[in-house]
XYZ file of N, CA and C in Angstrom:
633
model
N 0.822 -1.203 0.000
C 0.000 0.000 0.000
C 0.864 1.265 0.000
N 2.021 1.197 0.667
C 2.921 2.355 0.692
C 3.486 2.618 -0.695
N 3.887 1.551 -1.372
C 4.416 1.681 -2.743
C 3.338 2.263 -3.654
N 2.113 1.795 -3.480
C 1.009 2.279 -4.303
C 0.792 3.768 -4.108
N 0.880 4.225 -2.866
C 0.688 5.655 -2.593
C 1.791 6.494 -3.234
N 3.016 5.993 -3.218
C 4.134 6.719 -3.820
C 3.954 6.797 -5.337
N 3.569 5.676 -5.953
C 3.410 5.635 -7.409
C 2.268 6.540 -7.864
N 1.147 6.518 -7.113
C -0.011 7.310 -7.511
C 0.114 8.777 -7.132
N 1.003 9.062 -6.154
C 1.162 10.433 -5.707
C 0.079 10.878 -4.752
N -0.702 9.928 -4.262
C -1.786 10.243 -3.334
C -1.508 9.591 -1.987
N -1.891 10.250 -0.925
C -1.697 9.698 0.408
C -0.370 10.120 1.005
N -0.212 9.835 2.287
C 0.995 10.258 3.005
C 2.058 9.166 3.021
N 3.311 9.626 3.151
C 4.443 8.696 3.219
C 5.645 9.476 3.736
N 6.454 8.831 4.568
C 7.645 9.485 5.082
C 8.595 9.795 3.924
N 9.230 10.968 3.935
C 10.139 11.360 2.843
C 11.227 10.323 2.595
N 11.823 9.768 3.675
C 12.900 8.798 3.487
C 12.378 7.500 2.868
N 11.143 7.123 3.212
C 10.545 5.926 2.624
C 10.246 6.150 1.148
N 9.701 7.318 0.845
C 9.417 7.657 -0.550
C 10.681 7.612 -1.395
N 11.784 8.146 -0.855
C 13.041 8.162 -1.588
C 13.546 6.750 -1.843
N 13.406 5.876 -0.857
C 13.843 4.485 -1.020
C 13.037 3.793 -2.127
N 11.741 4.023 -2.114
C 10.882 3.401 -3.118
C 11.205 3.920 -4.513
N 11.387 5.232 -4.644
C 11.706 5.817 -5.955
C 13.060 5.318 -6.457
N 14.028 5.189 -5.566
C 15.342 4.665 -5.961
C 15.236 3.215 -6.410
N 14.425 2.421 -5.682
C 14.247 1.021 -6.054
C 13.572 0.911 -7.416
N 12.588 1.769 -7.673
C 11.906 1.768 -8.970
C 12.878 2.102 -10.089
N 13.766 3.062 -9.819
C 14.748 3.462 -10.819
C 15.727 2.334 -11.107
N 16.213 1.658 -10.065
C 17.165 0.554 -10.227
C 16.540 -0.613 -10.989
N 15.253 -0.846 -10.730
C 14.557 -1.965 -11.383
C 13.950 -1.581 -12.732
N 14.116 -0.303 -13.106
C 13.539 0.206 -14.357
C 12.038 -0.066 -14.399
N 11.395 0.209 -13.273
C 9.968 -0.086 -13.133
C 9.113 1.076 -13.626
N 8.040 0.728 -14.322
C 7.030 1.717 -14.695
C 5.668 1.086 -14.454
N 4.698 1.857 -13.985
C 3.377 1.311 -13.669
C 2.700 0.700 -14.895
N 2.026 -0.395 -14.695
C 1.259 -1.044 -15.755
C -0.109 -0.379 -15.826
N -0.316 0.434 -16.847
C -1.547 1.212 -16.921
C -2.758 0.313 -17.119
N -2.577 -0.811 -17.838
C -3.702 -1.712 -18.054
C -4.143 -2.342 -16.737
N -3.155 -2.788 -15.948
C -3.485 -3.385 -14.653
C -4.123 -2.356 -13.731
N -3.617 -1.134 -13.773
C -4.180 -0.071 -12.935
C -5.608 0.233 -13.349
N -5.856 0.220 -14.656
C -7.192 0.513 -15.144
C -8.197 -0.533 -14.690
N -7.759 -1.782 -14.613
C -8.646 -2.853 -14.174
C -9.061 -2.653 -12.722
N -8.165 -2.079 -11.916
C -8.456 -1.862 -10.503
C -9.245 -0.571 -10.294
N -8.793 0.524 -10.921
C -9.400 1.838 -10.684
C -10.608 2.115 -11.569
N -10.778 1.310 -12.635
C -11.844 1.514 -13.617
C -11.629 2.803 -14.404
N -10.394 3.291 -14.416
C -10.041 4.474 -15.190
C -8.844 4.168 -16.081
N -8.878 4.668 -17.312
C -7.799 4.393 -18.267
C -6.730 5.468 -18.291
N -7.055 6.659 -17.780
C -6.102 7.759 -17.854
C -5.997 8.339 -19.256
N -7.039 8.124 -20.066
C -7.039 8.585 -21.454
C -8.217 9.520 -21.693
N -7.955 10.632 -22.362
C -8.988 11.580 -22.776
C -9.107 11.507 -24.297
N -10.322 11.314 -24.781
C -10.547 11.290 -26.224
C -10.835 12.684 -26.748
N -10.200 13.041 -27.856
C -10.420 14.351 -28.487
C -10.950 14.112 -29.895
N -12.143 14.604 -30.172
C -12.745 14.449 -31.499
C -12.857 15.815 -32.155
N -12.319 15.919 -33.360
C -12.398 17.176 -34.110
C -13.442 16.993 -35.207
N -14.589 17.604 -35.023
C -15.641 17.538 -36.030
C -15.400 18.668 -37.027
N -14.610 18.366 -38.020
C -14.210 19.407 -38.979
C -14.314 18.866 -40.392
N -15.073 19.559 -41.228
C -15.305 19.119 -42.597
C -14.094 19.324 -43.484
N -13.413 20.466 -43.300
C -12.319 20.818 -44.201
C -10.964 20.547 -43.553
N -10.057 20.004 -44.325
C -8.705 19.742 -43.860
C -7.840 20.980 -44.088
N -6.683 21.111 -43.400
C -6.153 20.179 -42.407
C -6.750 20.427 -41.026
N -6.422 19.541 -40.091
C -6.889 19.728 -38.723
C -5.712 19.929 -37.766
N -4.795 18.978 -37.756
C -3.679 19.054 -36.815
C -2.834 20.305 -37.048
N -2.591 20.652 -38.314
C -1.759 21.815 -38.630
C -2.573 23.090 -38.815
N -3.862 23.023 -38.562
C -4.708 24.201 -38.707
C -4.274 25.261 -37.688
N -4.157 26.532 -38.103
C -3.657 27.572 -37.182
C -4.524 27.777 -35.953
N -5.805 27.460 -36.035
C -6.702 27.616 -34.882
C -6.756 26.334 -34.063
N -7.097 25.221 -34.712
C -7.258 23.967 -33.983
C -5.925 23.381 -33.536
N -4.863 23.633 -34.303
C -3.543 23.145 -33.900
C -3.124 23.696 -32.552
N -3.357 24.980 -32.331
C -3.006 25.613 -31.048
C -3.839 25.037 -29.905
N -5.113 24.758 -30.176
C -5.971 24.168 -29.146
C -5.479 22.770 -28.784
N -5.115 21.987 -29.794
C -4.621 20.632 -29.541
C -3.317 20.652 -28.750
N -2.448 21.611 -29.051
C -1.207 21.756 -28.281
C -1.514 22.008 -26.813
N -2.474 22.891 -26.562
C -2.838 23.216 -25.182
C -3.454 22.013 -24.475
N -4.310 21.271 -25.183
C -4.917 20.080 -24.601
C -3.851 19.061 -24.238
N -2.907 18.844 -25.168
C -1.834 17.873 -24.920
C -0.988 18.271 -23.721
N -0.700 19.555 -23.611
C 0.122 20.044 -22.491
C -0.589 19.867 -21.159
N -1.845 20.272 -21.089
C -2.572 20.237 -19.820
C -2.924 18.813 -19.388
N -3.269 17.951 -20.342
C -3.568 16.566 -19.968
C -2.322 15.863 -19.459
N -1.166 16.160 -20.069
C 0.089 15.551 -19.606
C 0.399 15.991 -18.180
N 0.186 17.277 -17.900
C 0.419 17.785 -16.545
C -0.455 17.059 -15.528
N -1.664 16.700 -15.954
C -2.611 16.038 -15.059
C -2.436 14.525 -15.030
N -1.441 14.022 -15.783
C -1.174 12.594 -15.785
C -2.040 11.790 -16.740
N -2.616 12.462 -17.729
C -3.462 11.785 -18.709
C -2.788 11.737 -20.078
N -3.248 10.804 -20.893
C -2.853 10.738 -22.292
C -4.075 11.095 -23.139
N -3.844 11.415 -24.411
C -4.972 11.746 -25.285
C -4.960 10.875 -26.538
N -6.150 10.605 -27.031
C -6.346 9.987 -28.337
C -7.099 10.996 -29.187
N -6.636 11.218 -30.408
C -7.240 12.224 -31.284
C -7.858 11.547 -32.501
N -9.051 11.978 -32.843
C -9.723 11.444 -34.022
C -10.455 12.576 -34.726
N -10.410 12.576 -36.051
C -11.128 13.573 -36.837
C -12.354 12.929 -37.464
N -13.454 13.662 -37.475
C -14.706 13.170 -38.043
C -15.298 14.280 -38.896
N -15.222 14.141 -40.206
C -15.669 15.223 -41.083
C -17.165 15.199 -41.363
N -17.862 14.175 -40.862
C -19.293 14.094 -41.109
C -20.137 14.285 -39.850
N -19.482 14.575 -38.721
C -20.186 14.795 -37.451
C -21.113 13.628 -37.113
N -20.549 12.414 -37.162
C -21.323 11.222 -36.842
C -21.023 10.782 -35.411
N -21.634 9.680 -35.007
C -21.407 9.129 -33.683
C -20.310 8.072 -33.681
N -19.766 7.755 -34.862
C -18.790 6.669 -34.969
C -17.557 6.909 -34.113
N -17.005 8.132 -34.175
C -15.792 8.426 -33.410
C -16.058 8.282 -31.918
N -17.190 8.790 -31.471
C -17.542 8.677 -30.067
C -17.701 7.235 -29.640
N -18.323 6.427 -30.485
C -18.509 5.011 -30.163
C -17.163 4.308 -29.998
N -16.207 4.650 -30.875
C -14.891 4.030 -30.769
C -14.206 4.406 -29.459
N -14.328 5.659 -29.059
C -13.714 6.086 -27.802
C -14.414 5.458 -26.595
N -15.721 5.288 -26.697
C -16.459 4.629 -25.618
C -15.974 3.189 -25.464
N -15.698 2.539 -26.596
C -15.172 1.179 -26.549
C -13.778 1.142 -25.929
N -13.005 2.226 -26.131
C -11.688 2.331 -25.504
C -11.796 2.707 -24.018
N -13.005 2.978 -23.566
C -13.285 3.328 -22.167
C -12.470 4.550 -21.718
N -12.486 5.589 -22.558
C -11.799 6.819 -22.180
C -12.470 7.426 -20.961
N -11.711 8.200 -20.210
C -12.244 8.811 -18.991
C -13.050 10.074 -19.263
N -12.866 10.656 -20.437
C -13.595 11.869 -20.776
C -13.418 12.186 -22.247
N -14.237 13.096 -22.751
C -14.183 13.477 -24.152
C -14.111 14.991 -24.290
N -13.326 15.438 -25.267
C -13.291 16.849 -25.658
C -13.754 16.898 -27.104
N -14.813 17.635 -27.352
C -15.412 17.689 -28.682
C -15.174 19.065 -29.280
N -14.472 19.083 -30.417
C -14.097 20.339 -31.053
C -14.954 20.621 -32.276
N -15.396 21.862 -32.400
C -16.023 22.424 -33.583
C -17.488 22.065 -33.715
N -17.932 21.724 -34.908
C -19.355 21.762 -35.268
C -20.142 20.573 -34.709
N -20.392 20.589 -33.434
C -21.149 19.523 -32.793
C -22.637 19.820 -32.917
N -23.401 18.854 -33.413
C -24.841 19.043 -33.588
C -25.583 18.765 -32.275
N -26.816 19.219 -32.208
C -27.632 18.944 -31.022
C -27.840 17.445 -30.845
N -27.987 16.729 -31.959
C -28.161 15.277 -31.891
C -26.962 14.618 -31.201
N -25.756 15.071 -31.571
C -24.551 14.517 -30.957
C -24.465 14.865 -29.478
N -24.832 16.081 -29.129
C -24.775 16.494 -27.722
C -25.701 15.628 -26.877
N -26.932 15.427 -27.341
C -27.876 14.592 -26.587
C -27.389 13.148 -26.514
N -26.709 12.714 -27.576
C -26.161 11.350 -27.563
C -25.109 11.207 -26.463
N -24.190 12.159 -26.383
C -23.155 12.080 -25.359
C -23.721 12.287 -23.958
N -24.769 13.083 -23.858
C -25.401 13.269 -22.555
C -26.043 11.972 -22.062
N -26.395 11.099 -22.991
C -27.022 9.829 -22.610
C -25.999 8.800 -22.135
N -24.712 9.075 -22.336
C -23.667 8.165 -21.874
C -23.198 8.608 -20.493
N -22.335 7.799 -19.904
C -21.818 8.133 -18.568
C -20.472 8.851 -18.643
N -20.022 9.168 -19.867
C -18.709 9.788 -20.040
C -18.834 11.308 -19.997
N -18.081 11.984 -19.128
C -18.120 13.452 -19.106
C -17.500 14.028 -20.376
N -18.021 15.142 -20.844
C -17.481 15.750 -22.062
C -17.535 17.260 -21.979
N -16.656 17.879 -22.760
C -16.579 19.337 -22.846
C -16.611 19.719 -24.317
N -17.364 20.753 -24.640
C -17.444 21.248 -26.013
C -16.532 22.461 -26.168
N -15.804 22.509 -27.277
C -14.942 23.654 -27.558
C -15.263 24.190 -28.945
N -15.536 25.494 -29.008
C -15.842 26.170 -30.277
C -16.968 25.455 -31.007
N -17.962 25.050 -30.251
C -19.049 24.275 -30.826
C -20.087 25.161 -31.501
N -20.906 24.536 -32.331
C -21.900 25.282 -33.089
C -23.295 25.187 -32.472
N -23.439 24.444 -31.389
C -24.733 24.315 -30.725
C -24.518 24.360 -29.217
N -25.421 25.042 -28.531
C -25.323 25.150 -27.076
C -26.612 24.623 -26.460
N -26.495 23.694 -25.538
C -27.646 23.106 -24.871
C -27.437 23.206 -23.368
N -28.471 23.568 -22.656
C -28.378 23.689 -21.197
C -27.878 22.385 -20.576
N -27.039 22.550 -19.559
C -26.527 21.377 -18.868
C -25.243 20.839 -19.455
N -24.718 21.493 -20.475
C -23.445 21.060 -21.063
C -22.364 22.084 -20.724
N -21.141 21.599 -20.660
C -19.995 22.471 -20.405
C -19.340 22.799 -21.730
N -19.187 24.068 -22.015
C -18.608 24.439 -23.302
C -17.714 25.661 -23.165
N -16.748 25.742 -24.082
C -15.811 26.867 -24.140
C -15.882 27.438 -25.557
N -16.263 28.697 -25.657
C -16.374 29.329 -26.968
C -15.772 30.726 -26.921
N -15.375 31.209 -28.079
C -14.951 32.600 -28.194
C -16.179 33.502 -28.108
N -15.961 34.758 -27.753
C -17.042 35.742 -27.819
C -17.046 36.275 -29.251
N -17.672 35.503 -30.137
C -17.638 35.826 -31.564
C -18.316 37.156 -31.868
N -19.406 37.434 -31.183
C -20.125 38.697 -31.402
C -19.210 39.875 -31.074
N -18.615 39.841 -29.907
C -17.765 40.948 -29.463
C -16.531 41.081 -30.340
N -15.955 39.943 -30.743
C -14.757 39.991 -31.581
C -15.008 40.698 -32.899
N -16.116 40.331 -33.575
C -16.446 40.966 -34.850
C -16.836 42.428 -34.649
N -17.552 42.695 -33.564
C -17.963 44.070 -33.268
C -16.736 44.967 -33.088
N -15.786 44.513 -32.286
C -14.599 45.327 -32.012
C -13.700 45.452 -33.240
N -13.660 44.413 -34.071
C -12.871 44.498 -35.308
C -13.445 45.579 -36.228
N -14.772 45.609 -36.333
C -15.418 46.626 -37.176
C -15.236 48.015 -36.580
N -15.383 48.128 -35.272
C -15.207 49.422 -34.604
C -13.779 49.941 -34.814
N -12.808 49.051 -34.793
C -11.412 49.455 -35.016
C -11.254 50.088 -36.396
N -11.828 49.454 -37.422
C -11.732 50.001 -38.779
C -12.458 51.340 -38.876
N -13.615 51.394 -38.241
C -14.397 52.641 -38.269
C -13.628 53.772 -37.585
N -12.954 53.450 -36.479
C -12.195 54.472 -35.748
C -11.022 54.998 -36.570
N -10.588 54.216 -37.567
C -9.501 54.645 -38.446
C -10.022 55.444 -39.638
N -11.324 55.649 -39.659
C -11.907 56.467 -40.717
C -12.462 55.687 -41.891
N -12.515 54.370 -41.780
C -13.027 53.560 -42.890
C -14.526 53.349 -42.749
N -15.219 53.364 -43.870
C -16.659 53.121 -43.866
C -17.085 52.133 -44.955
N -16.254 51.994 -45.978
C -16.545 51.057 -47.066
C -15.885 49.706 -46.719
N -16.499 48.971 -45.811
C -15.887 47.773 -45.218
C -16.524 46.515 -45.797
N -15.695 45.611 -46.275
C -16.176 44.335 -46.815
C -16.222 43.291 -45.709
N -17.080 42.303 -45.908
C -17.248 41.248 -44.901
C -17.293 39.891 -45.604
N -16.383 38.995 -45.219
C -16.344 37.635 -45.763
C -16.643 36.666 -44.627
N -17.546 35.740 -44.855
C -17.985 34.851 -43.777
C -18.207 33.431 -44.278
N -18.187 32.505 -43.335
C -18.624 31.150 -43.617
C -20.140 31.107 -43.541
N -20.757 29.936 -43.700
C -22.217 29.821 -43.710
C -22.844 30.301 -42.402
N -23.887 31.119 -42.506
C -24.492 31.729 -41.330
C -25.314 30.743 -40.499
N -25.494 29.520 -41.000
C -26.145 28.491 -40.188
C -25.239 28.088 -39.028
N -23.934 28.344 -39.200
C -22.960 28.062 -38.155
C -23.060 29.127 -37.076
N -23.143 28.701 -35.832
C -23.344 29.615 -34.712
C -22.289 30.714 -34.660
N -21.012 30.333 -34.801
C -19.932 31.319 -34.704
C -20.020 32.357 -35.814
N -20.247 31.891 -37.036
C -20.341 32.825 -38.154
C -21.545 33.745 -37.987
N -22.645 33.211 -37.497
C -23.844 34.031 -37.320
C -23.614 35.133 -36.286
N -22.962 34.773 -35.170
C -22.696 35.761 -34.127
C -21.718 36.832 -34.615
N -20.726 36.425 -35.402
C -19.774 37.405 -35.946
C -20.485 38.377 -36.880
N -21.384 37.830 -37.699
C -22.146 38.692 -38.608
C -22.992 39.687 -37.817
N -23.633 39.218 -36.760
C -24.457 40.102 -35.935
C -23.618 41.198 -35.276
N -22.413 40.851 -34.817
C -21.527 41.840 -34.223
C -21.069 42.872 -35.228
N -20.716 42.419 -36.424
C -20.310 43.326 -37.498
C -21.459 44.261 -37.870
N -22.624 43.673 -38.039
C -23.801 44.450 -38.426
C -24.116 45.515 -37.366
N -24.036 45.145 -36.089
C -24.340 46.085 -35.008
C -23.357 47.243 -34.979
N -22.073 46.947 -35.213
C -21.056 48.002 -35.179
C -21.307 49.040 -36.262
N -21.614 48.578 -37.466
C -21.872 49.517 -38.551
C -23.174 50.276 -38.331
N -24.192 49.585 -37.853
C -25.493 50.225 -37.624
C -25.377 51.319 -36.551
N -24.641 51.020 -35.476
C -24.487 51.999 -34.384
C -23.739 53.249 -34.833
N -22.974 53.114 -35.904
C -22.201 54.251 -36.395
C -22.793 54.849 -37.665
N -24.026 54.478 -37.956
C -24.736 55.073 -39.076
C -24.177 54.712 -40.435
N -23.514 53.563 -40.536
C -22.937 53.137 -41.815
C -23.858 52.114 -42.471
N -24.216 52.377 -43.704
C -25.089 51.469 -44.452
C -24.244 50.322 -45.013
N -24.681 49.110 -44.767
C -23.960 47.935 -45.281
C -24.313 47.742 -46.745
N -23.301 47.735 -47.572
C -23.515 47.560 -49.010
C -23.551 46.074 -49.352
N -24.565 45.689 -50.092
C -24.753 44.278 -50.455
C -23.528 43.724 -51.190
N -22.911 44.549 -52.038
C -21.758 44.088 -52.808
C -20.529 43.859 -51.934
N -20.558 44.369 -50.703
C -19.416 44.202 -49.790
C -19.532 42.947 -48.924
N -20.610 42.186 -49.087
C -20.846 41.013 -48.250
C -20.683 39.746 -49.086
N -19.877 38.815 -48.584
C -19.724 37.534 -49.279
C -19.801 36.414 -48.253
N -20.777 35.534 -48.436
C -20.944 34.382 -47.557
C -20.432 33.153 -48.308
N -19.326 32.581 -47.842
C -18.709 31.454 -48.530
C -18.886 30.143 -47.787
N -17.898 29.265 -47.945
C -17.995 27.914 -47.382
C -16.850 27.625 -46.418
N -16.278 28.672 -45.858
C -15.255 28.524 -44.821
C -13.991 27.826 -45.305
N -13.620 28.051 -46.543
C -12.361 27.528 -47.078
C -11.613 28.687 -47.740
N -10.303 28.516 -47.905
C -9.477 29.593 -48.440
C -9.920 30.038 -49.824
N -10.368 29.089 -50.647
C -10.747 29.422 -52.032
C -11.885 30.435 -52.082
N -12.806 30.362 -51.143
C -13.942 31.277 -51.173
C -13.572 32.639 -50.624
N -12.398 32.771 -50.070
C -11.959 34.059 -49.545
C -11.053 34.807 -50.496
N -10.758 34.207 -51.615
C -9.842 34.845 -52.580
C -10.609 35.794 -53.491
């Protein structure tokens, strides 16, 4: 039990005893068997990360890549590992695979549908939504303040004396794009600037539609 407390980092132990155990582990080149530990604790120490993204790339994407780096850093600090999977059709398949792996939790990135949220709520696995396109009461989610971001971006241009401002957006059915459009629209309206139809382009959230 003393060795177990030292390995897990939980519970009390005399400093000299802890040092003896750590030295013995080092001499024996011992590392904990995560599979055996999982059988006892019913926890795998693994967090599943699903990126629901239609357009590639994902790992090297300037937005999602930074989020994945942060997830990897923080889970490692907490003693967890991560499994990453991309799902471009927003299906339940990726989640089912992680459930079979008995992950301890899920992080769901990007365009999560209400159907998917209710599906995960029906399981016993805790999950967090990041930059999601749907918000349902009782779920934990992390999103940018898209409305404020677009509003302040437009206000910045207006403060520089610009009024003929173009706007390029992804599909407005997407929550983030819709909120950004509303923020942009509010900034121009509050400053008495008429939005010109020719200055608005709603694309498909890929580089080609922004050229």
